[in-house]
Amino acid sequence: MAIKNNVLKGVLYVGLGATSYGMLATFVKMAYGEGFTTAEVTSSQFIYGLTGLLLINAFQKRKHKSNVINASRKNITQLMIAGTSMGFTSIFYYLAVKYIPVSIGIVLLMQTVWMGVLLEMILERKLPSTIKIVSVMIVLLGTTLATNLIDKSISLDWRGVMWGILAAASFTTTMFTSNRIALGISTSQRSLYMLLGGAVVVFTFALITQNTPFNLQIFAKWGIILALFGTIIPPMLLNAGFPHTGLGLGSIVSSLELPVSVLMAYILLSEPVNAVQWLGIFLIICAIVLMNIKFKKAPVVQ
């Protein structure tokens, strides 16, 4: 009974974390609509995010005192290096939705499904299973439909597509590293040090690209919202939920990010989404489920 409750708790955490991530791109697009730059959006998000996680860590340390396992220098270094991919994901994804609709951007981000399979094949030096190959083919078909490429009157900005694919590649790296590094320390510490690594990338990007005076108004509104839904709530919930759900079930539940993102863009940005695109989104979710379901082998009759 306790195990079932833990799994249910894990599903809830992962579901809420994925839902939070799903809302993010719409808020970024709305911030763009008010004239803010990518550098301002990402910098404010990471500054508030770091502040929030520092406070959470300080509170936990004070509450639990001697029970808190502090991160070693090796843990911190590994997590910061792994966290750089978080920074790149934010930059690439936010640049993508600058040029293409949010509903297309999230579909491109979901290419992590086949990229993950490819990376796993390279690292483990073995061919993927038939189920994974079929899932990848379904994802590619779903992507064709979800991005509405079959409609020849639709033309996507190549810059948005390029940044979207780069965001997917970077996010694939984040997913692989976050489940393998410094698992012995608290979720809040892991989130903090990964965010620090991401912040180095984001602040460097801001220094290089921001050629106008930094608009501090971003901190009064969008910075707080983006930090909550992008750098505080999701990493904490996903890091807390995945150990209970396991990577398979967790991946299925985290696919909620896709329909939530499209719905948010449809409701708040009035982005058109037709039936063919919804079919494509459904196929991508089916592929994620198929890839993570464990099929029982039939017993061999003697």
PDB file of C-alpha atoms in Angstrom:
ATOM      1  CA  MET A   1       0.000   0.000   0.000  1.00  0.00           C
ATOM      2  CA  ALA A   2       2.855   2.369   0.915  1.00  0.00           C
ATOM      3  CA  ILE A   3       4.557   1.655  -2.433  1.00  0.00           C
ATOM      4  CA  LYS A   4       1.342   2.456  -4.339  1.00  0.00           C
ATOM      5  CA  ASN A   5       0.976   5.720  -2.399  1.00  0.00           C
ATOM      6  CA  ASN A   6       4.582   6.652  -3.230  1.00  0.00           C
ATOM      7  CA  VAL A   7       4.003   5.945  -6.932  1.00  0.00           C
ATOM      8  CA  LEU A   8       0.804   8.018  -6.871  1.00  0.00           C
ATOM      9  CA  LYS A   9       2.669  10.830  -5.145  1.00  0.00           C
ATOM     10  CA  GLY A  10       5.397  10.577  -7.776  1.00  0.00           C
ATOM     11  CA  VAL A  11       2.845  10.726 -10.610  1.00  0.00           C
ATOM     12  CA  LEU A  12       1.287  13.841  -9.036  1.00  0.00           C
ATOM     13  CA  TYR A  13       4.682  15.558  -8.668  1.00  0.00           C
ATOM     14  CA  VAL A  14       5.780  14.740 -12.223  1.00  0.00           C
ATOM     15  CA  GLY A  15       2.368  15.717 -13.642  1.00  0.00           C
ATOM     16  CA  LEU A  16       2.375  19.099 -11.913  1.00  0.00           C
ATOM     17  CA  GLY A  17       6.004  19.711 -12.886  1.00  0.00           C
ATOM     18  CA  ALA A  18       5.280  18.912 -16.540  1.00  0.00           C
ATOM     19  CA  THR A  19       2.166  21.110 -16.476  1.00  0.00           C
ATOM     20  CA  SER A  20       4.249  23.999 -15.125  1.00  0.00           C
ATOM     21  CA  TYR A  21       6.787  23.581 -17.926  1.00  0.00           C
ATOM     22  CA  GLY A  22       3.912  23.477 -20.414  1.00  0.00           C
ATOM     23  CA  MET A  23       2.776  26.959 -19.408  1.00  0.00           C
ATOM     24  CA  LEU A  24       6.231  28.503 -19.765  1.00  0.00           C
ATOM     25  CA  ALA A  25       6.524  29.218 -23.495  1.00  0.00           C
ATOM     26  CA  THR A  26       3.183  31.047 -23.570  1.00  0.00           C
ATOM     27  CA  PHE A  27       4.349  33.400 -20.808  1.00  0.00           C
ATOM     28  CA  VAL A  28       7.622  33.978 -22.691  1.00  0.00           C
ATOM     29  CA  LYS A  29       5.687  34.855 -25.849  1.00  0.00           C
ATOM     30  CA  MET A  30       3.542  37.298 -23.864  1.00  0.00           C
ATOM     31  CA  ALA A  31       6.701  38.916 -22.447  1.00  0.00           C
ATOM     32  CA  TYR A  32       8.030  39.274 -26.016  1.00  0.00           C
ATOM     33  CA  GLY A  33       4.745  40.990 -26.878  1.00  0.00           C
ATOM     34  CA  GLU A  34       5.564  43.663 -24.290  1.00  0.00           C
ATOM     35  CA  GLY A  35       8.958  44.327 -25.886  1.00  0.00           C
ATOM     36  CA  PHE A  36      11.289  42.352 -23.632  1.00  0.00           C
ATOM     37  CA  THR A  37      14.317  40.590 -25.117  1.00  0.00           C
ATOM     38  CA  THR A  38      15.421  36.957 -24.791  1.00  0.00           C
ATOM     39  CA  ALA A  39      18.359  38.074 -22.620  1.00  0.00           C
ATOM     40  CA  GLU A  40      16.021  39.947 -20.248  1.00  0.00           C
ATOM     41  CA  VAL A  41      13.562  37.057 -20.055  1.00  0.00           C
ATOM     42  CA  THR A  42      16.169  34.371 -19.350  1.00  0.00           C
ATOM     43  CA  SER A  43      18.261  36.487 -16.955  1.00  0.00           C
ATOM     44  CA  SER A  44      15.307  37.513 -14.793  1.00  0.00           C
ATOM     45  CA  GLN A  45      14.044  33.915 -14.706  1.00  0.00           C
ATOM     46  CA  PHE A  46      17.384  32.540 -13.525  1.00  0.00           C
ATOM     47  CA  ILE A  47      18.048  35.339 -11.000  1.00  0.00           C
ATOM     48  CA  TYR A  48      14.664  34.815  -9.324  1.00  0.00           C
ATOM     49  CA  GLY A  49      15.078  31.052  -9.646  1.00  0.00           C
ATOM     50  CA  LEU A  50      18.449  31.085  -7.881  1.00  0.00           C
ATOM     51  CA  THR A  51      17.088  33.352  -5.150  1.00  0.00           C
ATOM     52  CA  GLY A  52      14.098  31.061  -4.590  1.00  0.00           C
ATOM     53  CA  LEU A  53      16.207  27.884  -4.434  1.00  0.00           C
ATOM     54  CA  LEU A  54      18.743  29.514  -2.081  1.00  0.00           C
ATOM     55  CA  LEU A  55      15.888  30.354   0.296  1.00  0.00           C
ATOM     56  CA  ILE A  56      14.441  26.819   0.024  1.00  0.00           C
ATOM     57  CA  ASN A  57      17.866  25.287   0.767  1.00  0.00           C
ATOM     58  CA  ALA A  58      18.437  27.614   3.717  1.00  0.00           C
ATOM     59  CA  PHE A  59      15.008  26.728   5.138  1.00  0.00           C
ATOM     60  CA  GLN A  60      15.609  22.984   4.754  1.00  0.00           C
ATOM     61  CA  LYS A  61      19.058  23.220   6.324  1.00  0.00           C
ATOM     62  CA  ARG A  62      17.651  25.084   9.301  1.00  0.00           C
ATOM     63  CA  LYS A  63      14.712  22.707   9.685  1.00  0.00           C
ATOM     64  CA  HIS A  64      16.590  19.409   9.330  1.00  0.00           C
ATOM     65  CA  LYS A  65      20.005  20.625  10.593  1.00  0.00           C
ATOM     66  CA  SER A  66      22.325  17.640  11.014  1.00  0.00           C
ATOM     67  CA  ASN A  67      20.181  15.354   8.798  1.00  0.00           C
ATOM     68  CA  VAL A  68      21.018  17.296   5.627  1.00  0.00           C
ATOM     69  CA  ILE A  69      23.724  15.653   3.492  1.00  0.00           C
ATOM     70  CA  ASN A  70      25.825  18.472   2.051  1.00  0.00           C
ATOM     71  CA  ALA A  71      26.993  18.279  -1.555  1.00  0.00           C
ATOM     72  CA  SER A  72      30.683  17.542  -2.002  1.00  0.00           C
ATOM     73  CA  ARG A  73      32.916  19.622  -4.262  1.00  0.00           C
ATOM     74  CA  LYS A  74      32.729  16.823  -6.844  1.00  0.00           C
ATOM     75  CA  ASN A  75      28.892  16.812  -6.637  1.00  0.00           C
ATOM     76  CA  ILE A  76      28.760  20.588  -7.134  1.00  0.00           C
ATOM     77  CA  THR A  77      31.141  20.504 -10.119  1.00  0.00           C
ATOM     78  CA  GLN A  78      29.263  17.647 -11.799  1.00  0.00           C
ATOM     79  CA  LEU A  79      25.853  19.259 -11.235  1.00  0.00           C
ATOM     80  CA  MET A  80      26.989  22.665 -12.515  1.00  0.00           C
ATOM     81  CA  ILE A  81      28.453  21.120 -15.680  1.00  0.00           C
ATOM     82  CA  ALA A  82      25.238  19.124 -16.193  1.00  0.00           C
ATOM     83  CA  GLY A  83      23.210  22.272 -15.495  1.00  0.00           C
ATOM     84  CA  THR A  84      24.760  24.165 -18.397  1.00  0.00           C
ATOM     85  CA  SER A  85      22.416  22.210 -20.667  1.00  0.00           C
ATOM     86  CA  MET A  86      19.481  23.728 -18.712  1.00  0.00           C
ATOM     87  CA  GLY A  87      20.742  27.184 -19.611  1.00  0.00           C
ATOM     88  CA  PHE A  88      21.163  26.258 -23.274  1.00  0.00           C
ATOM     89  CA  THR A  89      17.683  24.672 -23.359  1.00  0.00           C
ATOM     90  CA  SER A  90      16.071  27.879 -22.040  1.00  0.00           C
ATOM     91  CA  ILE A  91      17.956  30.084 -24.504  1.00  0.00           C
ATOM     92  CA  PHE A  92      17.319  27.872 -27.543  1.00  0.00           C
ATOM     93  CA  TYR A  93      13.657  27.254 -26.696  1.00  0.00           C
ATOM     94  CA  TYR A  94      12.910  30.932 -26.035  1.00  0.00           C
ATOM     95  CA  LEU A  95      14.648  31.921 -29.275  1.00  0.00           C
ATOM     96  CA  ALA A  96      12.562  29.301 -31.106  1.00  0.00           C
ATOM     97  CA  VAL A  97       9.199  30.645 -29.915  1.00  0.00           C
ATOM     98  CA  LYS A  98      10.319  34.109 -31.008  1.00  0.00           C
ATOM     99  CA  TYR A  99      10.075  32.956 -34.629  1.00  0.00           C
ATOM    100  CA  ILE A 100       7.475  30.156 -34.597  1.00  0.00           C
ATOM    101  CA  PRO A 101       4.176  29.502 -32.746  1.00  0.00           C
ATOM    102  CA  VAL A 102       4.380  28.004 -29.247  1.00  0.00           C
ATOM    103  CA  SER A 103       2.377  24.979 -30.421  1.00  0.00           C
ATOM    104  CA  ILE A 104       5.105  24.226 -32.997  1.00  0.00           C
ATOM    105  CA  GLY A 105       7.946  25.005 -30.583  1.00  0.00           C
ATOM    106  CA  ILE A 106       6.781  22.453 -28.003  1.00  0.00           C
ATOM    107  CA  VAL A 107       6.431  19.781 -30.718  1.00  0.00           C
ATOM    108  CA  LEU A 108      10.054  20.401 -31.755  1.00  0.00           C
ATOM    109  CA  LEU A 109      11.123  20.188 -28.102  1.00  0.00           C
ATOM    110  CA  MET A 110       9.438  16.771 -27.910  1.00  0.00           C
ATOM    111  CA  GLN A 111      11.973  15.464 -30.433  1.00  0.00           C
ATOM    112  CA  THR A 112      13.860  14.483 -27.274  1.00  0.00           C
ATOM    113  CA  VAL A 113      11.984  11.158 -27.671  1.00  0.00           C
ATOM    114  CA  TRP A 114      14.000   9.996 -30.707  1.00  0.00           C
ATOM    115  CA  MET A 115      17.113  11.933 -29.697  1.00  0.00           C
ATOM    116  CA  GLY A 116      17.105  10.081 -26.383  1.00  0.00           C
ATOM    117  CA  VAL A 117      16.903   6.744 -28.205  1.00  0.00           C
ATOM    118  CA  LEU A 118      19.780   7.780 -30.491  1.00  0.00           C
ATOM    119  CA  LEU A 119      21.935   8.941 -27.563  1.00  0.00           C
ATOM    120  CA  GLU A 120      21.197   5.739 -25.654  1.00  0.00           C
ATOM    121  CA  MET A 121      22.217   3.693 -28.715  1.00  0.00           C
ATOM    122  CA  ILE A 122      25.528   5.565 -29.016  1.00  0.00           C
ATOM    123  CA  LEU A 123      26.376   5.407 -25.296  1.00  0.00           C
ATOM    124  CA  GLU A 124      25.357   1.773 -24.798  1.00  0.00           C
ATOM    125  CA  ARG A 125      26.604   0.649 -28.228  1.00  0.00           C
ATOM    126  CA  LYS A 126      23.593  -1.493 -29.029  1.00  0.00           C
ATOM    127  CA  LEU A 127      20.635  -1.219 -31.378  1.00  0.00           C
ATOM    128  CA  PRO A 128      17.321  -0.015 -29.883  1.00  0.00           C
ATOM    129  CA  SER A 129      14.441  -2.461 -29.442  1.00  0.00           C
ATOM    130  CA  THR A 130      11.722  -2.863 -32.087  1.00  0.00           C
ATOM    131  CA  ILE A 131       9.254  -1.001 -29.839  1.00  0.00           C
ATOM    132  CA  LYS A 132      11.605   1.990 -29.621  1.00  0.00           C
ATOM    133  CA  ILE A 133      12.146   2.031 -33.388  1.00  0.00           C
ATOM    134  CA  VAL A 134       8.358   1.916 -33.987  1.00  0.00           C
ATOM    135  CA  SER A 135       7.896   4.689 -31.381  1.00  0.00           C
ATOM    136  CA  VAL A 136      10.456   6.892 -33.131  1.00  0.00           C
ATOM    137  CA  MET A 137       8.663   6.403 -36.464  1.00  0.00           C
ATOM    138  CA  ILE A 138       5.348   7.363 -34.813  1.00  0.00           C
ATOM    139  CA  VAL A 139       7.002  10.472 -33.310  1.00  0.00           C
ATOM    140  CA  LEU A 140       8.305  11.543 -36.724  1.00  0.00           C
ATOM    141  CA  LEU A 141       4.856  11.011 -38.294  1.00  0.00           C
ATOM    142  CA  GLY A 142       3.223  12.864 -35.387  1.00  0.00           C
ATOM    143  CA  THR A 143       5.717  15.734 -35.780  1.00  0.00           C
ATOM    144  CA  THR A 144       4.892  16.046 -39.487  1.00  0.00           C
ATOM    145  CA  LEU A 145       1.191  16.337 -38.632  1.00  0.00           C
ATOM    146  CA  ALA A 146       1.578  18.482 -35.490  1.00  0.00           C
ATOM    147  CA  THR A 147       3.740  21.055 -37.276  1.00  0.00           C
ATOM    148  CA  ASN A 148       1.228  21.012 -40.175  1.00  0.00           C
ATOM    149  CA  LEU A 149       3.958  20.384 -42.758  1.00  0.00           C
ATOM    150  CA  ILE A 150       1.398  18.623 -44.998  1.00  0.00           C
ATOM    151  CA  ASP A 151      -0.254  22.008 -45.576  1.00  0.00           C
ATOM    152  CA  LYS A 152       1.875  23.531 -48.351  1.00  0.00           C
ATOM    153  CA  SER A 153       0.508  27.002 -47.615  1.00  0.00           C
ATOM    154  CA  ILE A 154       2.200  26.921 -44.187  1.00  0.00           C
ATOM    155  CA  SER A 155       5.802  28.141 -44.063  1.00  0.00           C
ATOM    156  CA  LEU A 156       7.827  27.927 -40.865  1.00  0.00           C
ATOM    157  CA  ASP A 157      10.686  30.333 -40.134  1.00  0.00           C
ATOM    158  CA  TRP A 158      13.877  28.231 -40.458  1.00  0.00           C
ATOM    159  CA  ARG A 159      15.419  30.077 -37.489  1.00  0.00           C
ATOM    160  CA  GLY A 160      12.634  28.918 -35.187  1.00  0.00           C
ATOM    161  CA  VAL A 161      12.947  25.328 -36.415  1.00  0.00           C
ATOM    162  CA  MET A 162      16.735  25.395 -35.946  1.00  0.00           C
ATOM    163  CA  TRP A 163      16.526  26.779 -32.387  1.00  0.00           C
ATOM    164  CA  GLY A 164      13.738  24.312 -31.576  1.00  0.00           C
ATOM    165  CA  ILE A 165      15.839  21.311 -32.655  1.00  0.00           C
ATOM    166  CA  LEU A 166      18.836  22.642 -30.688  1.00  0.00           C
ATOM    167  CA  ALA A 167      16.575  23.044 -27.628  1.00  0.00           C
ATOM    168  CA  ALA A 168      15.503  19.407 -27.980  1.00  0.00           C
ATOM    169  CA  ALA A 169      19.123  18.250 -28.215  1.00  0.00           C
ATOM    170  CA  SER A 170      20.065  20.259 -25.142  1.00  0.00           C
ATOM    171  CA  PHE A 171      17.019  19.039 -23.200  1.00  0.00           C
ATOM    172  CA  THR A 172      17.939  15.439 -24.065  1.00  0.00           C
ATOM    173  CA  THR A 173      21.320  16.017 -22.407  1.00  0.00           C
ATOM    174  CA  THR A 174      19.607  17.475 -19.316  1.00  0.00           C
ATOM    175  CA  MET A 175      17.300  14.455 -19.000  1.00  0.00           C
ATOM    176  CA  PHE A 176      20.186  12.000 -19.235  1.00  0.00           C
ATOM    177  CA  THR A 177      22.469  13.780 -16.762  1.00  0.00           C
ATOM    178  CA  SER A 178      19.896  14.834 -14.146  1.00  0.00           C
ATOM    179  CA  ASN A 179      18.972  11.207 -13.380  1.00  0.00           C
ATOM    180  CA  ARG A 180      22.564  10.034 -12.995  1.00  0.00           C
ATOM    181  CA  ILE A 181      24.461  12.649 -10.995  1.00  0.00           C
ATOM    182  CA  ALA A 182      24.693  13.265  -7.221  1.00  0.00           C
ATOM    183  CA  LEU A 183      21.552  11.275  -6.371  1.00  0.00           C
ATOM    184  CA  GLY A 184      22.576  11.082  -2.692  1.00  0.00           C
ATOM    185  CA  ILE A 185      21.894  14.741  -1.896  1.00  0.00           C
ATOM    186  CA  SER A 186      18.570  16.579  -1.541  1.00  0.00           C
ATOM    187  CA  THR A 187      16.400  17.565  -4.500  1.00  0.00           C
ATOM    188  CA  SER A 188      16.696  21.257  -3.638  1.00  0.00           C
ATOM    189  CA  GLN A 189      20.519  21.105  -3.589  1.00  0.00           C
ATOM    190  CA  ARG A 190      20.642  19.264  -6.926  1.00  0.00           C
ATOM    191  CA  SER A 191      18.232  21.799  -8.463  1.00  0.00           C
ATOM    192  CA  LEU A 192      20.249  24.733  -7.071  1.00  0.00           C
ATOM    193  CA  TYR A 193      23.647  23.632  -8.394  1.00  0.00           C
ATOM    194  CA  MET A 194      22.241  22.642 -11.789  1.00  0.00           C
ATOM    195  CA  LEU A 195      20.592  26.054 -11.971  1.00  0.00           C
ATOM    196  CA  LEU A 196      23.911  27.712 -11.104  1.00  0.00           C
ATOM    197  CA  GLY A 197      25.501  25.968 -14.071  1.00  0.00           C
ATOM    198  CA  GLY A 198      22.632  27.085 -16.287  1.00  0.00           C
ATOM    199  CA  ALA A 199      22.916  30.646 -14.957  1.00  0.00           C
ATOM    200  CA  VAL A 200      26.550  30.890 -16.122  1.00  0.00           C
ATOM    201  CA  VAL A 201      25.400  30.126 -19.687  1.00  0.00           C
ATOM    202  CA  VAL A 202      22.384  32.464 -19.503  1.00  0.00           C
ATOM    203  CA  PHE A 203      24.312  35.436 -18.077  1.00  0.00           C
ATOM    204  CA  THR A 204      27.083  34.996 -20.661  1.00  0.00           C
ATOM    205  CA  PHE A 205      24.433  34.960 -23.408  1.00  0.00           C
ATOM    206  CA  ALA A 206      22.849  38.133 -21.960  1.00  0.00           C
ATOM    207  CA  LEU A 207      26.193  39.985 -21.848  1.00  0.00           C
ATOM    208  CA  ILE A 208      26.942  39.089 -25.475  1.00  0.00           C
ATOM    209  CA  THR A 209      23.507  39.724 -27.028  1.00  0.00           C
ATOM    210  CA  GLN A 210      21.910  42.550 -25.006  1.00  0.00           C
ATOM    211  CA  ASN A 211      22.806  45.644 -27.061  1.00  0.00           C
ATOM    212  CA  THR A 212      20.217  47.974 -25.468  1.00  0.00           C
ATOM    213  CA  PRO A 213      19.888  49.106 -21.813  1.00  0.00           C
ATOM    214  CA  PHE A 214      18.563  46.201 -19.702  1.00  0.00           C
ATOM    215  CA  ASN A 215      14.862  46.793 -18.995  1.00  0.00           C
ATOM    216  CA  LEU A 216      14.500  46.222 -15.239  1.00  0.00           C
ATOM    217  CA  GLN A 217      10.693  46.181 -15.574  1.00  0.00           C
ATOM    218  CA  ILE A 218      11.007  42.489 -16.450  1.00  0.00           C
ATOM    219  CA  PHE A 219      11.644  41.780 -12.756  1.00  0.00           C
ATOM    220  CA  ALA A 220       8.357  43.390 -11.720  1.00  0.00           C
ATOM    221  CA  LYS A 221       6.150  40.974 -13.634  1.00  0.00           C
ATOM    222  CA  TRP A 222       7.411  38.253 -15.940  1.00  0.00           C
ATOM    223  CA  GLY A 223      10.612  37.395 -14.083  1.00  0.00           C
ATOM    224  CA  ILE A 224       8.740  36.050 -11.061  1.00  0.00           C
ATOM    225  CA  ILE A 225       6.237  34.079 -13.167  1.00  0.00           C
ATOM    226  CA  LEU A 226       8.933  32.555 -15.395  1.00  0.00           C
ATOM    227  CA  ALA A 227      11.097  31.624 -12.398  1.00  0.00           C
ATOM    228  CA  LEU A 228       8.196  29.887 -10.638  1.00  0.00           C
ATOM    229  CA  PHE A 229       7.017  27.928 -13.685  1.00  0.00           C
ATOM    230  CA  GLY A 230      10.456  27.358 -15.229  1.00  0.00           C
ATOM    231  CA  THR A 231      13.244  27.142 -12.656  1.00  0.00           C
ATOM    232  CA  ILE A 232      11.710  26.528  -9.213  1.00  0.00           C
ATOM    233  CA  ILE A 233       8.521  24.427  -9.359  1.00  0.00           C
ATOM    234  CA  PRO A 234       9.281  22.003 -12.262  1.00  0.00           C
ATOM    235  CA  PRO A 235      12.846  20.916 -11.295  1.00  0.00           C
ATOM    236  CA  MET A 236      11.831  20.456  -7.653  1.00  0.00           C
ATOM    237  CA  LEU A 237       8.720  18.429  -8.547  1.00  0.00           C
ATOM    238  CA  LEU A 238      10.366  16.361 -11.298  1.00  0.00           C
ATOM    239  CA  ASN A 239      13.427  15.558  -9.168  1.00  0.00           C
ATOM    240  CA  ALA A 240      11.109  14.566  -6.308  1.00  0.00           C
ATOM    241  CA  GLY A 241       8.713  12.579  -8.505  1.00  0.00           C
ATOM    242  CA  PHE A 242      10.973  10.560 -10.831  1.00  0.00           C
ATOM    243  CA  PRO A 243      12.518   8.400  -8.055  1.00  0.00           C
ATOM    244  CA  HIS A 244       8.979   7.206  -7.156  1.00  0.00           C
ATOM    245  CA  THR A 245       7.648   6.725 -10.689  1.00  0.00           C
ATOM    246  CA  GLY A 246      10.782   5.456 -12.378  1.00  0.00           C
ATOM    247  CA  LEU A 247      11.974   6.777 -15.733  1.00  0.00           C
ATOM    248  CA  GLY A 248       9.316   4.884 -17.757  1.00  0.00           C
ATOM    249  CA  LEU A 249       6.161   5.993 -15.976  1.00  0.00           C
ATOM    250  CA  GLY A 250       7.687   9.406 -15.302  1.00  0.00           C
ATOM    251  CA  SER A 251       8.309   9.950 -19.016  1.00  0.00           C
ATOM    252  CA  ILE A 252       4.695   9.045 -19.833  1.00  0.00           C
ATOM    253  CA  VAL A 253       3.299  11.458 -17.226  1.00  0.00           C
ATOM    254  CA  SER A 254       5.724  14.243 -18.217  1.00  0.00           C
ATOM    255  CA  SER A 255       4.306  14.117 -21.776  1.00  0.00           C
ATOM    256  CA  LEU A 256       1.436  16.184 -20.305  1.00  0.00           C
ATOM    257  CA  GLU A 257       3.682  19.152 -21.081  1.00  0.00           C
ATOM    258  CA  LEU A 258       2.784  18.841 -24.772  1.00  0.00           C
ATOM    259  CA  PRO A 259      -1.042  19.222 -24.670  1.00  0.00           C
ATOM    260  CA  VAL A 260      -0.849  21.776 -21.820  1.00  0.00           C
ATOM    261  CA  SER A 261       1.534  23.965 -23.833  1.00  0.00           C
ATOM    262  CA  VAL A 262      -0.657  23.811 -26.942  1.00  0.00           C
ATOM    263  CA  LEU A 263      -3.828  24.530 -24.940  1.00  0.00           C
ATOM    264  CA  MET A 264      -2.221  27.522 -23.185  1.00  0.00           C
ATOM    265  CA  ALA A 265      -1.118  28.952 -26.541  1.00  0.00           C
ATOM    266  CA  TYR A 266      -4.600  28.341 -27.970  1.00  0.00           C
ATOM    267  CA  ILE A 267      -6.378  30.016 -25.027  1.00  0.00           C
ATOM    268  CA  LEU A 268      -4.028  32.921 -24.168  1.00  0.00           C
ATOM    269  CA  LEU A 269      -2.367  33.620 -27.533  1.00  0.00           C
ATOM    270  CA  SER A 270      -5.223  32.530 -29.834  1.00  0.00           C
ATOM    271  CA  GLU A 271      -2.820  30.372 -31.834  1.00  0.00           C
ATOM    272  CA  PRO A 272      -4.785  28.284 -34.361  1.00  0.00           C
ATOM    273  CA  VAL A 273      -4.528  24.522 -33.849  1.00  0.00           C
ATOM    274  CA  ASN A 274      -6.415  22.325 -36.318  1.00  0.00           C
ATOM    275  CA  ALA A 275      -7.599  18.717 -36.071  1.00  0.00           C
ATOM    276  CA  VAL A 276      -4.590  17.388 -38.010  1.00  0.00           C
ATOM    277  CA  GLN A 277      -2.215  19.033 -35.513  1.00  0.00           C
ATOM    278  CA  TRP A 278      -4.128  17.557 -32.564  1.00  0.00           C
ATOM    279  CA  LEU A 279      -3.846  14.143 -34.219  1.00  0.00           C
ATOM    280  CA  GLY A 280      -0.078  14.642 -34.501  1.00  0.00           C
ATOM    281  CA  ILE A 281       0.155  15.621 -30.825  1.00  0.00           C
ATOM    282  CA  PHE A 282      -1.889  12.540 -29.894  1.00  0.00           C
ATOM    283  CA  LEU A 283       0.477  10.312 -31.911  1.00  0.00           C
ATOM    284  CA  ILE A 284       3.550  11.763 -30.162  1.00  0.00           C
ATOM    285  CA  ILE A 285       2.002  11.067 -26.749  1.00  0.00           C
ATOM    286  CA  CYS A 286       1.091   7.519 -27.900  1.00  0.00           C
ATOM    287  CA  ALA A 287       4.715   6.979 -28.951  1.00  0.00           C
ATOM    288  CA  ILE A 288       5.982   8.094 -25.520  1.00  0.00           C
ATOM    289  CA  VAL A 289       3.531   5.728 -23.808  1.00  0.00           C
ATOM    290  CA  LEU A 290       4.445   2.845 -26.156  1.00  0.00           C
ATOM    291  CA  MET A 291       8.148   3.366 -25.555  1.00  0.00           C
ATOM    292  CA  ASN A 292       7.757   3.205 -21.790  1.00  0.00           C
ATOM    293  CA  ILE A 293       5.240   0.369 -21.383  1.00  0.00           C
ATOM    294  CA  LYS A 294       6.788  -2.882 -20.228  1.00  0.00           C
ATOM    295  CA  PHE A 295       5.271  -5.763 -22.184  1.00  0.00           C
ATOM    296  CA  LYS A 296       5.171  -9.111 -20.405  1.00  0.00           C
ATOM    297  CA  LYS A 297       6.613 -11.998 -22.348  1.00  0.00           C
ATOM    298  CA  ALA A 298       4.351 -14.976 -22.782  1.00  0.00           C
ATOM    299  CA  PRO A 299       5.516 -18.029 -20.801  1.00  0.00           C
ATOM    300  CA  VAL A 300       7.292 -20.678 -22.851  1.00  0.00           C
ATOM    301  CA  VAL A 301       5.336 -23.924 -22.971  1.00  0.00           C
ATOM    302  CA  GLN A 302       7.558 -26.943 -22.371  1.00  0.00           C
TER     303      GLN A 302
END
